[in-house]
Structure formats: structure tokens, C-alpha cells
Short mmCIF file of C-alpha atoms in Angstrom, two decimals:
data_model
loop_
_atom_site.label_atom_id
_atom_site.label_comp_id
_atom_site.label_asym_id
_atom_site.label_seq_id
_atom_site.Cartn_x
_atom_site.Cartn_y
_atom_site.Cartn_z
CA UNK A 842 68.73 148.31 117.26
CA UNK A 843 68.97 145.30 114.99
CA UNK A 844 67.91 146.35 111.48
CA UNK A 845 65.93 143.16 111.08
CA UNK A 846 64.16 143.53 114.42
CA UNK A 847 63.61 147.31 114.36
CA UNK A 848 63.27 147.48 118.16
CA UNK A 849 65.00 150.45 119.80
CA UNK A 850 66.79 149.31 122.96
CA UNK A 851 67.36 152.93 124.04
CA UNK A 852 64.01 154.52 123.36
CA UNK A 853 64.30 157.77 125.27
CA UNK A 854 67.94 158.52 124.56
CA UNK A 855 68.50 159.22 128.26
CA UNK A 856 70.89 156.29 128.51
CA UNK A 857 73.94 155.18 126.58
CA UNK A 858 75.58 152.08 125.22
CA UNK A 859 79.33 152.42 125.39
CA UNK A 860 79.72 155.16 127.97
CA UNK A 861 82.71 155.12 130.26
CA UNK A 862 82.32 156.46 133.80
CA UNK A 863 84.52 155.56 136.76
CA UNK A 864 86.68 156.82 138.24
CA UNK A 865 86.20 160.12 136.39
CA UNK A 866 82.43 160.60 136.10
CA UNK A 867 81.46 159.87 139.69
CA UNK A 868 80.04 161.96 142.53
CA UNK A 869 83.40 161.80 144.35
CA UNK A 870 85.05 163.57 141.41
CA UNK A 871 82.19 166.05 141.08
CA UNK A 872 81.37 164.88 137.56
CA UNK A 873 78.55 162.86 136.08
CA UNK A 874 77.85 161.68 132.59
CA UNK A 875 75.38 163.84 130.67
CA UNK A 876 76.76 164.42 127.16
CA UNK A 877 77.01 168.18 127.57
CA UNK A 878 79.94 167.69 129.96
CA UNK A 879 82.26 166.36 127.23
CA UNK A 880 82.88 167.63 123.72
CA UNK A 881 84.36 164.86 121.57
CA UNK A 882 85.72 164.60 118.05
CA UNK A 883 84.88 161.72 115.71
CA UNK A 884 87.54 160.63 113.25
CA UNK A 885 86.81 158.17 110.45
CA UNK A 886 89.79 155.81 110.46
CA UNK A 887 88.46 153.28 107.96
CA UNK A 888 85.39 153.30 105.74
CA UNK A 889 85.59 150.29 103.46
CA UNK A 890 83.12 147.81 101.99
CA UNK A 891 83.39 145.32 104.88
CA UNK A 892 84.68 147.34 107.83
CA UNK A 893 84.16 150.81 109.31
CA UNK A 894 86.27 152.15 112.17
CA UNK A 895 85.63 155.37 114.07
CA UNK A 896 87.65 157.03 116.80
CA UNK A 897 85.74 159.06 119.38
CA UNK A 898 88.21 161.21 121.32
CA UNK A 899 88.17 164.10 123.74
CA UNK A 900 89.45 165.62 126.94
CA UNK A 901 87.91 164.57 130.23
CA UNK A 902 86.71 167.64 132.17
CA UNK A 903 88.65 168.47 135.32
CA UNK A 904 86.82 167.38 138.44
CA UNK A 905 87.46 167.65 142.15
CA UNK A 906 90.33 165.16 142.29
CA UNK A 907 93.69 166.69 141.25
CA UNK A 908 95.18 163.36 140.15
CA UNK A 909 92.41 162.90 137.56
CA UNK A 910 92.78 166.31 135.90
CA UNK A 911 94.23 166.93 132.47
CA UNK A 912 93.36 163.47 131.09
CA UNK A 913 92.23 162.56 127.59
CA UNK A 914 90.42 159.53 126.23
CA UNK A 915 89.53 157.82 122.98
CA UNK A 916 87.11 155.04 122.12
CA UNK A 917 87.72 152.95 119.03
CA UNK A 918 84.54 151.53 117.49
CA UNK A 919 84.78 148.90 114.73
CA UNK A 920 81.79 147.68 112.74
CA UNK A 921 81.75 144.86 110.19
CA UNK A 922 79.43 144.04 107.33
CA UNK A 923 76.74 141.37 107.78
CA UNK A 924 77.72 140.20 111.27
CA UNK A 925 75.91 140.36 114.60
CA UNK A 926 78.62 142.08 116.63
CA UNK A 927 80.86 145.14 116.90
CA UNK A 928 84.13 145.84 118.71
CA UNK A 929 85.24 148.60 121.08
CA UNK A 930 88.49 149.53 122.75
CA UNK A 931 88.89 152.31 125.34
CA UNK A 932 92.11 154.27 125.74
CA UNK A 933 92.67 156.69 128.63
CA UNK A 934 95.80 158.55 129.69
CA UNK A 935 97.65 156.85 132.54
CA UNK A 936 96.08 157.60 135.92
CA UNK A 937 96.23 156.43 139.50
CA UNK A 938 93.66 157.26 142.14
CA UNK A 939 91.86 155.68 145.07
CA UNK A 940 88.31 154.35 144.99
CA UNK A 941 86.60 152.58 147.85
CA UNK A 942 89.81 152.70 149.87
CA UNK A 943 91.82 150.85 147.21
CA UNK A 944 94.16 151.89 144.40
CA UNK A 945 92.52 152.24 140.98
CA UNK A 946 95.32 152.10 138.42
CA UNK A 947 94.32 152.40 134.75
CA UNK A 948 90.98 150.66 135.31
CA UNK A 949 87.67 152.08 134.10
CA UNK A 950 83.95 151.48 134.25
CA UNK A 951 82.25 150.89 130.92
CA UNK A 952 78.47 151.03 131.09
CA UNK A 953 75.96 149.67 128.60
CA UNK A 954 72.40 150.70 129.43
CA UNK A 955 69.06 149.66 128.00
CA UNK A 956 65.53 150.85 128.65
CA UNK A 957 61.97 149.82 128.07
CA UNK A 958 60.05 152.47 130.04
CA UNK A 959 58.64 152.06 133.54
CA UNK A 960 57.30 148.61 134.31
CA UNK A 961 59.25 146.63 131.71
CA UNK A 962 62.69 145.10 131.08
CA UNK A 963 64.63 144.74 127.85
CA UNK A 964 66.63 141.95 129.50
CA UNK A 965 65.47 140.07 132.61
CA UNK A 966 68.30 137.57 133.22
CA UNK A 967 72.07 137.75 133.69
CA UNK A 968 74.55 134.94 133.17
CA UNK A 969 78.30 134.42 132.85
CA UNK A 970 79.98 131.73 130.74
CA UNK A 971 81.65 130.10 133.73
CA UNK A 972 79.16 131.04 136.41
CA UNK A 973 80.72 133.39 138.92
CA UNK A 974 79.65 134.15 142.49
CA UNK A 975 77.66 137.30 143.16
CA UNK A 976 76.33 139.45 145.97
CA UNK A 977 72.92 141.07 145.80
CA UNK A 978 71.87 144.56 146.82
CA UNK A 979 73.56 147.93 146.42
CA UNK A 980 74.18 149.66 149.79
CA UNK A 981 76.08 152.53 148.14
CA UNK A 982 73.12 153.48 145.95
CA UNK A 983 70.76 153.26 148.93
CA UNK A 984 73.04 155.45 151.04
CA UNK A 985 73.39 157.96 148.21
CA UNK A 986 69.60 158.15 147.86
CA UNK A 987 69.27 158.59 151.63
CA UNK A 988 71.78 161.44 151.55
CA UNK A 989 69.89 163.12 148.72
CA UNK A 990 66.61 162.79 150.65
CA UNK A 991 68.28 164.18 153.77
CA UNK A 992 69.65 167.19 151.91
CA UNK A 993 66.29 167.87 150.27
CA UNK A 994 64.34 167.55 153.55
CA UNK A 995 66.82 169.74 155.42
CA UNK A 996 66.48 172.51 152.85
CA UNK A 997 62.67 172.29 152.94
CA UNK A 998 62.73 172.93 156.67
CA UNK A 999 65.23 175.78 156.72
CA UNK A 1000 64.10 179.26 157.72
CA UNK A 1001 65.38 181.19 154.71
CA UNK A 1002 64.96 179.01 151.61
CA UNK A 1003 65.33 182.09 149.37
CA UNK A 1004 69.05 182.11 150.19
CA UNK A 1005 69.68 178.77 148.52
CA UNK A 1006 71.11 178.73 144.98
CA UNK A 1007 68.52 178.71 142.23
CA UNK A 1008 70.04 175.52 140.84
CA UNK A 1009 69.58 173.78 144.19
CA UNK A 1010 65.92 174.84 144.27
CA UNK A 1011 65.54 173.32 140.80
CA UNK A 1012 66.96 169.98 141.96
CA UNK A 1013 65.01 170.06 145.21
CA UNK A 1014 61.77 170.16 143.23
CA UNK A 1015 63.02 167.56 140.80
CA UNK A 1016 64.23 165.12 143.46
CA UNK A 1017 61.37 165.43 145.94
CA UNK A 1018 59.92 162.09 144.83
CA UNK A 1019 60.36 158.32 145.04
CA UNK A 1020 63.90 157.99 143.71
CA UNK A 1021 63.49 154.27 143.06
CA UNK A 1022 61.59 155.16 139.89
CA UNK A 1023 64.05 157.87 138.89
CA UNK A 1024 66.93 157.62 136.44
CA UNK A 1025 70.22 156.91 138.24
CA UNK A 1026 71.85 160.08 136.87
CA UNK A 1027 69.08 162.21 138.30
CA UNK A 1028 70.26 161.97 141.87
CA UNK A 1029 73.93 161.97 140.90
CA UNK A 1030 73.44 165.41 139.34
CA UNK A 1031 72.96 167.03 142.73
CA UNK A 1032 76.63 166.20 143.41
CA UNK A 1033 77.96 167.56 140.13
CA UNK A 1034 80.12 170.61 140.71
CA UNK A 1035 79.17 171.80 137.21
CA UNK A 1036 75.60 172.30 138.41
CA UNK A 1037 76.54 174.60 141.32
CA UNK A 1038 73.65 173.26 143.36
CA UNK A 1039 76.08 172.49 146.20
CA UNK A 1040 79.47 174.00 146.93
CA UNK A 1041 82.60 171.91 146.43
CA UNK A 1042 82.99 171.68 150.20
CA UNK A 1043 79.39 170.48 150.59
CA UNK A 1044 79.87 167.82 147.90
CA UNK A 1045 82.97 166.50 149.66
CA UNK A 1046 81.30 166.60 153.08
CA UNK A 1047 78.14 164.77 152.06
CA UNK A 1048 79.95 162.14 149.99
CA UNK A 1049 82.50 161.51 152.74
CA UNK A 1050 79.61 160.42 154.93
CA UNK A 1051 78.20 158.18 152.21
CA UNK A 1052 81.60 156.62 151.45
CA UNK A 1053 82.41 155.91 155.10
CA UNK A 1054 79.12 154.09 155.59
CA UNK A 1055 79.41 152.30 152.24
CA UNK A 1056 82.80 150.82 153.18
CA UNK A 1057 81.15 149.13 156.15
CA UNK A 1058 77.89 148.01 154.57
CA UNK A 1059 79.52 146.70 151.37
CA UNK A 1060 81.42 144.05 153.32
CA UNK A 1061 78.81 143.26 155.95
CA UNK A 1062 78.25 139.57 156.61
CA UNK A 1063 74.53 140.01 155.95
CA UNK A 1064 75.33 140.03 152.23
CA UNK A 1065 76.86 136.62 151.50
CA UNK A 1066 78.29 135.46 148.21
CA UNK A 1067 76.00 133.19 146.18
CA UNK A 1068 77.10 130.63 143.62
CA UNK A 1069 74.42 130.47 140.90
CA UNK A 1070 73.41 127.24 139.21
CA UNK A 1071 71.46 129.00 136.46
CA UNK A 1072 70.91 132.43 134.94
CA UNK A 1073 70.09 135.06 137.58
CA UNK A 1074 66.70 136.78 137.84
CA UNK A 1075 68.20 140.10 138.95
CA UNK A 1076 64.93 142.01 139.36
CA UNK A 1077 63.76 139.54 142.03
CA UNK A 1078 66.74 140.35 144.27
CA UNK A 1079 67.41 143.22 146.68
CA UNK A 1080 67.72 146.62 144.99
CA UNK A 1081 67.35 144.77 141.64
CA UNK A 1082 71.16 144.79 141.60
CA UNK A 1083 73.93 142.21 141.75
CA UNK A 1084 77.71 142.42 141.81
CA UNK A 1085 79.15 139.33 140.09
CA UNK A 1086 82.82 138.38 140.25
CA UNK A 1087 85.46 138.49 137.52
CA UNK A 1088 84.58 137.19 134.04
CA UNK A 1089 85.50 137.66 130.39
CA UNK A 1090 82.23 136.43 128.85
CA UNK A 1091 78.81 137.52 130.13
CA UNK A 1092 75.27 137.86 128.81
CA UNK A 1093 71.94 139.48 129.55
CA UNK A 1094 68.83 138.12 127.89
CA UNK A 1095 65.05 138.26 127.86
CA UNK A 1096 63.55 134.95 128.99
CA UNK A 1097 60.31 135.60 127.07
CA UNK A 1098 61.31 136.83 123.62
CA UNK A 1099 64.88 135.50 123.40
CA UNK A 1100 66.68 138.81 122.88
CA UNK A 1101 70.25 138.53 124.12
CA UNK A 1102 73.35 140.69 124.43
CA UNK A 1103 76.72 138.94 124.85
CA UNK A 1104 79.94 140.61 125.95
CA UNK A 1105 83.39 139.11 125.39
CA UNK A 1106 86.42 140.98 126.74
CA UNK A 1107 90.03 140.33 125.79
CA UNK A 1108 90.90 140.71 129.47
CA UNK A 1109 88.53 139.82 132.30
CA UNK A 1110 86.83 142.63 134.15
CA UNK A 1111 87.49 142.27 137.87
CA UNK A 1112 83.76 142.45 138.56
CA UNK A 1113 80.45 143.82 137.34
CA UNK A 1114 77.39 145.77 138.42
CA UNK A 1115 74.22 144.38 136.85
CA UNK A 1116 70.91 146.21 137.29
CA UNK A 1117 67.51 145.11 135.98
CA UNK A 1118 65.00 147.50 137.54
CA UNK A 1119 61.36 147.26 136.37
CA UNK A 1120 60.35 150.37 138.35
CA UNK A 1121 62.25 152.57 135.91
CA UNK A 1122 62.69 150.06 133.07
CA UNK A 1123 66.47 150.48 133.34
CA UNK A 1124 68.95 147.67 132.63
CA UNK A 1125 72.69 148.10 133.15
CA UNK A 1126 75.87 146.14 132.40
CA UNK A 1127 78.75 147.90 134.11
CA UNK A 1128 82.40 146.91 134.61
CA UNK A 1129 82.60 148.10 138.20
CA UNK A 1130 82.49 146.45 141.57
CA UNK A 1131 80.84 147.89 144.68
CA UNK A 1132 81.03 151.58 145.58
CA UNK A 1133 81.77 152.50 141.95
CA UNK A 1134 85.18 150.80 141.88
CA UNK A 1135 86.29 150.53 138.21
CA UNK A 1136 87.34 147.00 137.20
CA UNK A 1137 88.09 146.87 133.45
CA UNK A 1138 91.74 147.36 132.40
CA UNK A 1139 92.22 150.25 129.97
CA UNK A 1140 92.85 148.99 126.43
CA UNK A 1141 90.67 145.88 126.73
CA UNK A 1142 88.78 144.95 123.58
CA UNK A 1143 85.04 144.45 124.08
CA UNK A 1144 83.16 142.42 121.49
CA UNK A 1145 79.39 142.83 121.85
CA UNK A 1146 77.05 140.36 120.13
CA UNK A 1147 73.28 140.83 119.79
CA UNK A 1148 70.61 138.46 118.56
CA UNK A 1149 68.03 135.84 119.52
CA UNK A 1150 70.48 133.81 121.58
CA UNK A 1151 68.78 133.43 124.96
CA UNK A 1152 68.79 129.64 124.68
CA UNK A 1153 72.12 129.28 122.89
CA UNK A 1154 74.32 132.19 123.92
CA UNK A 1155 77.24 130.03 125.07
CA UNK A 1156 77.29 128.25 121.70
CA UNK A 1157 77.29 131.63 119.96
CA UNK A 1158 80.13 132.88 122.18
CA UNK A 1159 82.13 129.72 121.40
CA UNK A 1160 82.11 130.62 117.70
CA UNK A 1161 84.22 133.70 118.45
CA UNK A 1162 87.09 131.50 119.63
CA UNK A 1163 86.98 129.51 116.39
CA UNK A 1164 86.72 132.26 113.77
CA UNK A 1165 88.40 135.57 113.06
CA UNK A 1166 87.90 138.49 110.71
CA UNK A 1167 90.85 139.87 108.79
CA UNK A 1168 90.83 142.90 106.51
CA UNK A 1169 93.70 143.36 104.07
CA UNK A 1170 94.32 146.02 101.47
CA UNK A 1171 94.21 144.59 97.98
CA UNK A 1172 97.46 144.89 96.05
CA UNK A 1173 97.24 147.34 93.18
#
């Protein structure tokens, strides 16, 4: 939150600002992103009067994909005195895998999430500095929800439900609902091999079906590219989700109260997933393209600015190209 504003943008604590996900924490790798799945160390690298720098580091748990095992990560957070922004940089051991039928080489998904509770939105518009084309709707998420519903319904109709794992019974009761109003991680958790609700073979089998269908639906001609002429009202579009193209300066803002978050990246992300879903009150800024394909190069600096900039966010972003902050040790 902004100290002056005193409004918590992550009220429940069920979401995260600064999490990194793909390609590691995805259903295909059998991992998701609750904090109990990673133990991290925090090192204070600098703690001076005008700048603090912290290094969050840890080992990524081994998932189902052999090529993604044994990897470590670190996130460098830098905060400055009396400014409206902070910096991040993500470092991950070299990796190469395949996502959505394409090579994913040292690219990650960084996700910033915000929440207001069901029926509201912290931010209700998305924009990019040089407006980029976008596609609306999220077939992958819809297919994943359908697969979850199918698994749940199949288990409810089986003859010997007592034979199912206790953890599966727990998720069956939890997920037997309208998933549109549920937190995204809730229906990912069924596919986490840490949960032991499904076997590894079942996870691979179910997700292979989802992935095969997603490859087709993601590129269907029924989902054309749109070129926006103004900020996008994401919640009015299909699945309250858009996938914009590559950009290095983007923003989400609230058209009523002026709150605005601006992201500047030292390298462009190849694409984004933007969600503004009133049903659950969840807002997402993610550096991934369709079918959870990571798009942000490892090592990219992210500068995140927050303030009442809905009407002037481009002017505020321009200031970052004209000024710099330098910290030097004073000679003794």
C-alpha cells in the first residue's frame, strides 16, 4: 500500500505482488505457487539512508519435468527513500524447456496480483505506452476448468468413492462450485503433485488433453487481434482476460479513483496476460502469453510506479527516461 493512501491492494494475502511462475510453477510441471512450496532466504544487501536492497533467494522444488529440476532463483528488490517506485530483477539458473509447443529459453512469468474482494476491481483498465494489439478470452483457462469439472463429476459418479485418496476428496468438495468466482490457484492445486490428489500419470494424462485442445483454440480465427485506440476495459471482454503483444511500458488503472500502477521493463516482455475479473475481485499483470508461455527474459529490471496517475501515466513514465538515481559511498 501507499503510506499516504493506506489502502491495502492485497487485502486477503491470498495473492502476491512479485511472484514468478512459469515455466516452473505450472500444472504441466506439477507445481503451483502457494508459499509453502518454496523456502527462501532473505539477505540484506544494502540498508542505507536513501536505499535498501534485499535479495530473496531459494531453490525451486523439483517438479515433473526433468529439465527444470535442480534450479535456483533469486529476486533482487531495491527500494528508495521518498519516491513512488521500486525496482526488481529476477535471476534464475539457465534452463531450456518447451511450453505451448515452443522453446522457452531463460524466459519467465512474473505475476503481480491485486484484489478487492468479490464484485470489485482495484484496477479496471489496461493500457500500454505504444498501444499494442491484443486478443481477448482465455481458452486454456476455460479448458482447465472444464477438465477439473469433468474429473470432479466422474469421481462423484464412481461406484467406490471410498477408494479415492483423502486429498482428492478434499479437493472434490472444495471445487464442486462455480469456478469463475474461485481463486485461480484453487483449481490449479488439483494438478499439484505435492498434493497427491492425483497420481503423476493422471496429472500428465489430464493436462495432455487440455494442452492439445489449447493449442488449437488459442490460434483459432474466431479470436482476432484487436488494435486498441484507448485504454482497454478488460472486464467487459470474454473471460475478463486479454493477451496483449510485446511492450516495455504498461499500466493498469482505476477509471473512477485514479489509482494507477505502471510497469517499465529494461527489456520488453514478449507478451502479457491481463485479468480484471469482478466475480472474484482479482486483477493480474502477468508476463506470459497464451497457454502459460513465459515471455520475460531472465535478468530484466522491472520498475513499478504507483500513484494517482490514471490521467497522466504516460507523462509519469516519461520522467523515468529523463532522471536517474545514483547512490555512492561517501569518502571517509
